[in-house]
XYZ file of C-alpha atoms in Angstrom:
419
model
C -6.772 13.248 -14.989
C -9.490 15.865 -15.103
C -11.203 17.108 -11.967
C -14.469 19.067 -12.212
C -15.871 18.269 -8.761
C -17.379 20.689 -6.274
C -18.026 20.594 -2.592
C -21.663 19.881 -1.639
C -23.827 22.744 -0.494
C -25.460 22.490 2.959
C -28.675 21.211 1.421
C -26.860 18.109 0.155
C -25.318 17.162 3.521
C -27.886 14.417 4.124
C -27.236 12.854 0.711
C -23.492 13.065 1.374
C -23.796 11.155 4.672
C -26.010 8.556 2.997
C -23.478 7.967 0.222
C -20.708 7.658 2.823
C -22.632 5.111 4.906
C -23.483 3.065 1.815
C -19.806 2.879 0.862
C -20.158 4.787 -2.417
C -17.341 6.851 -3.884
C -17.783 10.434 -2.653
C -14.838 11.945 -4.583
C -17.097 14.258 -6.597
C -18.193 15.960 -3.398
C -14.899 17.831 -3.069
C -13.159 20.630 -4.947
C -9.658 20.297 -6.386
C -7.939 22.190 -3.508
C -9.732 19.947 -1.026
C -8.615 16.827 -2.887
C -5.030 18.070 -2.777
C -5.317 18.244 1.022
C -7.057 14.860 1.239
C -4.180 13.382 -0.767
C -1.757 14.323 2.016
C -3.120 11.590 4.269
C -2.207 8.981 1.658
C 1.355 10.242 2.034
C 1.143 10.111 5.824
C -0.408 6.629 5.796
C 2.476 5.068 3.869
C 5.293 7.021 5.535
C 5.926 4.820 8.557
C 6.563 1.648 6.587
C 8.152 3.325 3.562
C 10.731 5.220 5.631
C 11.439 2.136 7.740
C 12.966 0.272 4.781
C 15.724 2.837 4.076
C 16.313 3.253 7.818
C 16.972 -0.504 8.125
C 18.898 -1.024 4.885
C 20.860 2.233 4.656
C 19.124 3.612 1.561
C 18.619 7.361 1.526
C 15.281 8.502 3.010
C 14.812 11.535 0.760
C 15.663 9.523 -2.355
C 13.095 6.966 -1.198
C 10.388 9.618 -0.790
C 11.141 10.957 -4.270
C 11.126 7.439 -5.752
C 7.779 6.422 -4.226
C 6.196 9.690 -5.374
C 7.449 9.482 -8.947
C 6.844 5.720 -9.003
C 3.205 6.180 -7.963
C 2.645 8.709 -10.752
C 4.232 6.302 -13.254
C 1.929 3.558 -11.960
C -1.118 5.797 -12.467
C 0.051 6.575 -16.011
C 0.328 2.911 -16.976
C -3.049 2.077 -15.416
C -4.692 5.121 -17.066
C -5.809 6.477 -13.718
C -8.034 3.458 -13.074
C -6.184 2.084 -10.029
C -5.918 4.417 -7.006
C -2.908 2.603 -5.581
C 0.100 4.105 -3.824
C 3.530 2.530 -4.249
C 5.871 2.271 -1.279
C 8.996 0.420 -0.168
C 8.788 -3.370 -0.398
C 9.691 -5.254 2.777
C 10.417 -8.370 0.724
C 13.760 -6.840 -0.256
C 15.104 -5.948 3.197
C 17.107 -9.155 3.724
C 18.500 -9.293 0.137
C 19.521 -5.609 0.320
C 21.357 -6.148 3.599
C 23.180 -9.180 2.189
C 24.013 -7.352 -1.056
C 25.334 -4.338 0.838
C 27.542 -6.582 2.947
C 28.734 -8.514 -0.114
C 29.604 -5.453 -2.237
C 27.640 -2.211 -1.715
C 24.176 -0.679 -1.734
C 24.876 0.783 -5.168
C 25.343 -2.762 -6.446
C 22.061 -3.666 -4.727
C 20.365 -0.928 -6.787
C 21.101 -2.991 -9.899
C 19.221 -5.876 -8.282
C 16.252 -3.561 -7.705
C 16.329 -2.640 -11.397
C 16.345 -6.372 -12.183
C 13.279 -6.804 -9.961
C 11.474 -4.162 -12.002
C 12.297 -6.102 -15.163
C 10.771 -9.225 -13.566
C 7.562 -7.262 -12.920
C 7.348 -6.325 -16.597
C 8.015 -9.898 -17.753
C 5.311 -11.268 -15.468
C 2.970 -8.595 -16.832
C 3.631 -9.842 -20.365
C 2.878 -13.400 -19.222
C -0.386 -12.331 -17.554
C -1.426 -10.407 -20.664
C -0.686 -13.461 -22.799
C -2.740 -15.931 -20.737
C -5.705 -13.524 -20.521
C -7.978 -12.212 -17.708
C -10.173 -15.319 -17.712
C -7.297 -17.546 -16.599
C -6.211 -14.953 -14.072
C -9.753 -15.017 -12.648
C -9.593 -18.813 -12.372
C -6.325 -18.593 -10.462
C -7.649 -15.877 -8.122
C -11.363 -16.593 -7.391
C -13.036 -15.025 -4.296
C -12.323 -18.092 -2.149
C -8.614 -17.401 -2.658
C -8.531 -13.610 -2.869
C -10.835 -13.026 0.121
C -8.693 -14.865 2.704
C -5.471 -13.561 1.083
C -6.712 -9.977 1.465
C -7.581 -10.760 5.084
C -4.053 -12.072 5.594
C -2.579 -8.856 4.172
C -4.333 -6.896 6.916
C -4.070 -9.378 9.779
C -0.445 -10.167 8.939
C 0.400 -6.525 9.596
C -1.351 -6.560 12.983
C 1.829 -7.389 14.974
C 3.509 -4.346 13.398
C 0.717 -2.074 14.632
C 0.758 -3.706 18.068
C 4.535 -3.446 18.321
C 4.571 0.268 17.531
C 1.632 0.952 19.832
C 3.148 -0.940 22.740
C 5.731 1.750 23.476
C 2.951 3.986 24.824
C -0.561 2.582 24.631
C -2.150 5.801 25.877
C -0.939 7.774 22.861
C -1.775 4.910 20.476
C -5.339 4.607 21.802
C -5.842 8.386 21.694
C -4.645 8.464 18.077
C -6.955 5.564 17.182
C -9.952 7.156 18.927
C -9.274 10.472 17.200
C -9.273 8.787 13.776
C -12.439 6.819 14.623
C -14.169 9.904 16.000
C -13.391 11.934 12.874
C -14.683 9.096 10.672
C -17.916 8.719 12.614
C -18.762 12.297 13.573
C -16.791 14.551 11.229
C -18.558 16.671 8.614
C -17.544 17.582 5.078
C -13.846 17.428 4.312
C -13.009 16.757 7.983
C -14.792 13.407 7.697
C -12.436 12.175 4.979
C -9.112 13.036 6.635
C -9.316 10.767 9.702
C -5.794 9.395 9.290
C -4.217 12.824 8.951
C -6.346 14.163 11.813
C -5.485 11.221 14.038
C -1.775 11.639 13.326
C -1.885 15.355 14.180
C -3.772 14.810 17.453
C -1.554 11.866 18.388
C 1.614 13.822 17.590
C 0.532 16.772 19.737
C -0.272 14.430 22.629
C 3.079 12.662 22.248
C 4.896 16.007 22.192
C 3.154 17.123 25.391
C 4.265 13.879 27.027
C 7.868 14.416 25.965
C 7.896 11.517 23.477
C 8.999 13.596 20.475
C 12.652 14.363 19.768
C 12.789 17.750 18.001
C 16.584 17.923 17.700
C 16.679 16.455 14.200
C 14.100 18.981 12.971
C 16.087 21.929 14.355
C 19.315 20.761 12.719
C 17.863 19.960 9.286
C 18.010 22.632 6.529
C 14.858 23.871 4.814
C 15.827 23.025 1.248
C 18.067 20.270 -0.093
C 18.423 17.782 -2.921
C 17.499 14.129 -2.309
C 20.480 11.833 -1.852
C 20.404 10.167 -5.260
C 22.993 7.474 -6.074
C 23.789 5.640 -9.311
C 23.670 1.832 -9.543
C 26.637 -0.458 -10.069
C 26.151 -3.796 -11.787
C 27.338 -7.172 -10.518
C 25.953 -10.579 -11.571
C 26.512 -11.844 -8.039
C 24.347 -9.165 -6.421
C 21.739 -9.410 -9.178
C 21.200 -13.045 -8.208
C 20.860 -12.060 -4.545
C 18.366 -9.212 -4.911
C 16.343 -9.758 -8.100
C 14.679 -13.107 -7.127
C 12.844 -11.340 -4.290
C 10.618 -9.913 -7.042
C 8.772 -13.259 -7.026
C 7.539 -12.452 -3.520
C 6.705 -8.861 -4.389
C 4.744 -9.814 -7.523
C 2.424 -12.088 -5.554
C 1.932 -9.374 -2.926
C 1.274 -6.903 -5.727
C -1.483 -9.002 -7.284
C -3.109 -9.519 -3.885
C -3.083 -5.784 -3.193
C -4.471 -4.921 -6.638
C -7.370 -7.300 -6.095
C -7.901 -5.764 -2.644
C -8.070 -2.289 -4.212
C -10.606 -3.586 -6.728
C -12.810 -4.997 -4.006
C -12.497 -1.791 -1.992
C -13.636 0.486 -4.832
C -15.998 -2.092 -6.374
C -14.172 -2.539 -9.677
C -12.964 -5.743 -11.348
C -9.234 -5.059 -11.669
C -8.733 -8.277 -13.637
C -10.470 -6.632 -16.596
C -10.481 -2.899 -15.806
C -7.673 -2.035 -16.426
C -6.295 -5.594 -16.120
C -3.517 -7.037 -13.970
C -0.873 -6.661 -16.704
C -0.881 -2.814 -16.810
C -0.487 -2.692 -13.033
C 2.572 -4.942 -13.302
C 4.002 -2.779 -16.089
C 3.485 0.319 -13.969
C 5.003 -1.273 -10.880
C 7.908 -2.620 -12.911
C 8.833 0.644 -14.623
C 8.422 2.502 -11.315
C 10.798 0.051 -9.612
C 13.344 0.379 -12.429
C 13.330 4.184 -12.060
C 13.601 3.839 -8.280
C 16.622 1.566 -8.631
C 18.296 4.071 -10.951
C 17.842 6.852 -8.365
C 18.861 4.975 -5.230
C 15.364 4.137 -4.001
C 13.903 0.769 -2.920
C 11.892 -1.794 -4.834
C 8.311 -0.539 -4.953
C 5.047 -2.310 -4.279
C 1.411 -1.341 -3.781
C 0.688 -0.452 -0.156
C -1.983 -1.984 2.030
C -2.031 1.089 4.282
C -3.398 3.157 1.419
C -6.053 0.556 0.658
C -7.172 1.155 4.232
C -7.384 4.901 3.510
C -9.590 4.194 0.472
C -11.871 2.007 2.583
C -12.143 4.521 5.426
C -12.588 7.751 3.472
C -14.711 6.514 0.524
C -12.678 8.911 -1.651
C -11.569 6.649 -4.496
C -10.368 9.180 -7.073
C -6.918 8.370 -8.426
C -6.356 12.131 -8.623
C -6.335 12.243 -4.813
C -3.723 9.475 -4.574
C -1.652 11.235 -7.241
C -1.706 14.339 -5.046
C -0.362 12.176 -2.225
C 2.488 11.168 -4.526
C 3.255 14.801 -5.320
C 3.313 15.579 -1.591
C 5.970 12.865 -1.202
C 8.044 14.371 -4.032
C 7.876 17.840 -2.458
C 8.862 16.427 0.943
C 11.936 14.823 -0.627
C 13.339 18.332 -1.262
C 12.613 19.612 2.270
C 14.973 18.008 4.807
C 13.046 19.584 7.698
C 9.903 17.736 6.602
C 11.899 14.522 6.349
C 13.157 15.111 9.898
C 9.614 15.906 11.088
C 8.326 12.666 9.598
C 11.088 10.682 11.249
C 10.201 12.315 14.579
C 6.653 10.860 14.605
C 6.672 8.414 17.546
C 5.879 4.754 16.930
C 2.710 4.768 19.094
C 1.180 7.497 16.896
C 1.786 5.491 13.715
C 0.695 2.344 15.521
C -2.616 3.909 16.555
C -3.704 4.734 13.001
C -2.272 1.440 11.724
C -4.677 -0.523 13.919
C -7.542 1.033 11.981
C -5.889 0.820 8.559
C -4.833 -2.814 8.820
C -8.195 -3.855 10.242
C -9.945 -2.198 7.305
C -7.891 -4.297 4.874
C -8.945 -7.497 6.650
C -12.570 -6.332 6.540
C -12.290 -5.900 2.759
C -11.316 -9.588 2.582
C -14.470 -10.573 4.466
C -16.490 -8.395 2.108
C -14.896 -10.186 -0.860
C -16.149 -13.557 0.405
C -19.651 -12.184 1.013
C -19.982 -10.413 -2.340
C -18.486 -13.426 -4.133
C -21.238 -15.542 -2.533
C -18.686 -18.049 -1.298
C -20.367 -20.862 0.608
C -18.353 -21.782 3.684
C -20.657 -24.752 4.209
C -18.757 -26.585 1.477
C -15.784 -28.489 2.981
C -13.656 -27.510 -0.020
C -14.051 -23.794 0.624
C -13.587 -24.209 4.364
C -10.304 -26.021 3.796
C -8.931 -23.388 1.407
C -9.912 -20.448 3.620
C -8.670 -22.124 6.801
C -5.274 -23.041 5.412
C -4.710 -19.589 3.899
C -5.620 -17.835 7.146
C -3.540 -20.019 9.462
C -0.422 -20.004 7.275
C -0.742 -16.293 6.563
C -1.358 -15.152 10.125
C 0.957 -17.784 11.614
C 4.007 -15.926 10.384
C 6.008 -18.921 9.180
C 8.427 -17.977 6.405
C 10.283 -20.292 4.038
C 13.837 -19.670 2.884
C 14.315 -20.738 -0.738
C 17.987 -19.778 -0.929
C 20.087 -17.438 1.146
C 18.682 -13.949 0.741
C 15.347 -15.103 -0.732
C 12.625 -15.719 1.809
C 8.975 -16.368 1.007
C 6.861 -14.500 3.547
C 3.911 -16.100 5.306
C 1.520 -14.067 3.150
C 3.102 -15.335 -0.048
C 3.145 -18.929 1.222
C -0.529 -18.595 2.132
C -1.404 -17.235 -1.309
C 0.539 -19.933 -3.162
C -0.970 -22.683 -0.996
C -4.480 -21.326 -1.546
C -3.965 -21.172 -5.309
C -2.727 -24.777 -5.385
C -5.564 -26.083 -3.194
C -8.137 -24.304 -5.343
C -6.736 -26.009 -8.435
C -6.424 -29.569 -7.026
C -9.458 -29.932 -4.743
C -12.602 -31.167 -6.551
C -15.245 -28.475 -7.118
C -18.179 -30.661 -6.091
C -16.960 -31.301 -2.547
């Protein structure tokens, strides 16, 4: 990915602000060193959720950071740099991983993660076979718009839960990010998430909410805790089916990225390459001891807020994650970020995702006067935000977001167009 951009001179500041307000990509306004720094906030945006999965399941945190970094670069390779997505830990696999670990071991669960990556690739082959036109018919704006809204609104309780431990710090972090977005200049304007996290962390530290003991005890340099997989048909059947959930989430996120950066992902580069990239990345992650990977909504929020859509920037975020995997003190520092700080920036990020869904409906010229469209949108939103999950078999649970997407797809196919 080449990068020949330069920072604007003072005489171009007015044009820069105009481009930002109009929602245009302003990536070319920054030099390569600046883009490397901007990429760091993509790393920070995904950290809270990505680290939470290994903390809950017992997977190694440093191996997870390495896996998401390498996996994101693999994803960018398969999509030829056309999709500025960041891969992180999939929550759909938490329950299966816990069951697999209890049944045999986490190393056996790694084989199930590898199997999930294979499912990604197989679905990609199917999507490539049926063609982008049929994919577009399955995911028109009346379906994708509300589903994207659900992705953001469904995460709202997570942001509220983290913020609730200390609302003062959460609100300060949120206001800092908003203030930087609205009133910042130059490169400062496009690092609101990173800036908000720094200000929120300092405030939390002053209030005694940060535990520094882990940072002091951690060494400066160390290898990630890689582990090799062990294969068991029993555990494969427990873990691998969760890929069905992740694939649907993946497609929804890819379409959300497309609507955020104003590009039709169904044709450029196509849904199939994104599935290949996600699948191969997940296979590599499973081989190293990392989680199943999926595109992250938090980073879609970063794209929407900053207007910096260059895949190069997201790739730099992935490299930051890889570097952090070899620095235990950084890992400890990340784990010391209080929940209210992460919650504060998450309020903004998750809300931005929901706003992209509204934009999808508007730009798709979806008429909500038609009863048919009202029904589809209403059902998707209520099921998705309602939080009702459906257990298919033990260890395989369809999340509310997936149920909402599947229901919307079915309704769009069976309800008559003329109504």
